[in-house]
Amino acid sequence: GLFSVDPMSSGALWEAPVAAYSGVDRSRPYHAVVIGAAGACGKDTVRGLLQHDRCHRVTIIARRKLGGAAFEEAEASEKLDYVLLASFDNMEENSELREFCADESVVFCALGTARGIAGSDTAFYKIDHDYVIDFARL
């Protein structure tokens, strides 16, 4: 995968956000929230989080459940669940989503696309900029 990081190593991708907050007990179990899990970075992040002992739950925010070979093993995990949205438009106005993300210990944003996949410069900007900013505002 894009990130070939040992999930048990202290330098793992998902350790950095936990360590960034002063006073956080790095031995404490945490719940991870991931948006953008369908892409290469998001898939590897979800896989790593599911393998990490201290991560007790991984919630994917998505428009639909993710399928395919890359998610077969993940789907079998009891640690994985979803928050399904009809659209990523106006995320910052979704009070349920805001409340859900407010109490989570670690949140990962892996949203992004390519211009060709997005279909237009406007759609590309909406996904790579607007959705990311809206999610950060939660």
CSV table of C-alpha atoms in Angstrom, one decimal, residues 15-121:
chain,number,residue,atom,x,y,z
A,15,GLU,CA,0.1,7.7,16.5
A,16,ALA,CA,0.9,11.3,15.4
A,17,PRO,CA,-2.6,12.8,16.0
A,18,VAL,CA,-2.8,11.2,19.4
A,19,ALA,CA,0.6,12.5,20.4
A,20,ALA,CA,-0.1,16.0,19.1
A,21,TYR,CA,-2.4,16.8,22.0
A,22,SER,CA,-0.7,17.7,25.2
A,23,GLY,CA,-1.7,15.7,28.1
A,24,VAL,CA,-3.0,12.7,26.1
A,25,ASP,CA,-2.2,9.4,27.6
A,26,ARG,CA,-0.7,7.4,24.7
A,27,SER,CA,-1.5,4.2,26.4
A,28,ARG,CA,-5.2,5.0,26.5
A,29,PRO,CA,-7.5,3.2,24.0
A,30,TYR,CA,-9.1,5.4,21.4
A,31,HIS,CA,-11.9,5.5,18.8
A,32,ALA,CA,-10.8,6.5,15.3
A,33,VAL,CA,-13.1,8.2,12.8
A,34,VAL,CA,-12.0,8.1,9.1
A,35,ILE,CA,-13.5,10.1,6.2
A,36,GLY,CA,-12.2,9.3,2.7
A,37,ALA,CA,-11.7,5.6,3.4
A,38,ALA,CA,-12.3,4.5,-0.2
A,39,GLY,CA,-9.1,5.9,-1.5
A,40,ALA,CA,-5.6,4.5,-1.3
A,41,CYS,CA,-4.6,6.5,1.8
A,42,GLY,CA,-7.9,5.9,3.6
A,43,LYS,CA,-7.9,2.1,2.9
A,44,ASP,CA,-4.4,1.8,4.4
A,45,THR,CA,-5.3,4.0,7.4
A,46,VAL,CA,-8.4,1.9,8.1
A,47,ARG,CA,-6.4,-1.4,7.8
A,48,GLY,CA,-3.7,-0.1,10.2
A,49,LEU,CA,-6.2,1.2,12.7
A,50,LEU,CA,-8.0,-2.1,12.8
A,51,GLN,CA,-4.7,-3.9,13.5
A,52,HIS,CA,-3.7,-1.4,16.2
A,53,ASP,CA,-4.3,-2.8,19.7
A,54,ARG,CA,-5.2,0.5,21.4
A,55,CYS,CA,-7.7,1.4,18.7
A,56,HIS,CA,-10.9,-0.1,20.0
A,57,ARG,CA,-13.3,1.1,17.3
A,58,VAL,CA,-13.0,2.5,13.8
A,59,THR,CA,-15.9,4.5,12.3
A,60,ILE,CA,-15.9,5.3,8.6
A,61,ILE,CA,-18.0,8.3,7.5
A,62,ALA,CA,-19.1,7.5,3.9
A,63,ARG,CA,-22.0,7.8,1.5
A,64,ARG,CA,-22.3,4.0,1.3
A,65,LYS,CA,-20.6,1.0,2.8
A,66,LEU,CA,-17.3,0.2,1.1
A,67,GLY,CA,-16.9,-3.1,-0.7
A,68,GLY,CA,-14.4,-4.9,-2.8
A,69,ALA,CA,-11.4,-7.1,-2.0
A,70,ALA,CA,-9.7,-4.3,-0.1
A,71,PHE,CA,-12.5,-4.2,2.5
A,72,GLU,CA,-13.4,-7.9,2.9
A,73,GLU,CA,-11.1,-8.4,5.9
A,74,ALA,CA,-12.0,-5.0,7.4
A,75,GLU,CA,-15.7,-5.7,7.1
A,76,ALA,CA,-15.2,-8.9,9.2
A,77,SER,CA,-13.8,-6.8,12.1
A,78,GLU,CA,-16.1,-6.2,15.0
A,79,LYS,CA,-14.2,-2.9,15.5
A,80,LEU,CA,-15.6,-1.4,12.3
A,81,ASP,CA,-18.8,0.6,11.9
A,82,TYR,CA,-20.2,3.3,9.6
A,83,VAL,CA,-21.9,6.7,9.7
A,84,LEU,CA,-23.6,6.9,6.3
A,85,LEU,CA,-24.5,10.3,4.8
A,86,ALA,CA,-26.6,10.9,1.7
A,87,SER,CA,-24.1,13.5,0.6
A,88,PHE,CA,-21.0,15.3,1.9
A,89,ASP,CA,-22.5,18.6,1.0
A,90,ASN,CA,-23.2,20.8,4.0
A,91,MET,CA,-21.4,18.5,6.5
A,92,GLU,CA,-20.8,21.5,8.8
A,93,GLU,CA,-24.5,21.9,9.1
A,94,ASN,CA,-25.1,18.3,10.1
A,95,SER,CA,-25.6,18.5,13.9
A,96,GLU,CA,-25.6,14.8,14.4
A,97,LEU,CA,-22.3,14.4,12.6
A,98,ARG,CA,-20.9,17.4,14.6
A,99,GLU,CA,-21.9,15.8,17.9
A,100,PHE,CA,-20.5,12.5,16.8
A,101,CYS,CA,-17.1,13.9,15.9
A,102,ALA,CA,-16.8,16.2,18.9
A,103,ASP,CA,-16.2,13.4,21.4
A,104,GLU,CA,-13.9,11.2,19.3
A,105,SER,CA,-10.3,10.9,20.3
A,106,VAL,CA,-8.7,10.7,16.8
A,107,VAL,CA,-10.2,11.9,13.5
A,108,PHE,CA,-8.6,11.2,10.1
A,109,CYS,CA,-9.4,13.0,6.9
A,110,ALA,CA,-8.2,11.2,3.8
A,111,LEU,CA,-10.6,12.9,1.3
A,112,GLY,CA,-9.2,13.5,-2.1
A,113,THR,CA,-9.5,12.7,-5.8
A,114,ALA,CA,-7.9,13.2,-9.2
A,115,ARG,CA,-9.2,15.8,-11.6
A,116,GLY,CA,-10.0,13.1,-14.2
A,117,ILE,CA,-12.0,11.1,-11.7
A,118,ALA,CA,-13.8,14.1,-10.4
A,119,GLY,CA,-14.9,15.0,-13.9
A,120,SER,CA,-14.3,18.7,-13.8
A,121,ASP,CA,-12.1,21.4,-12.1
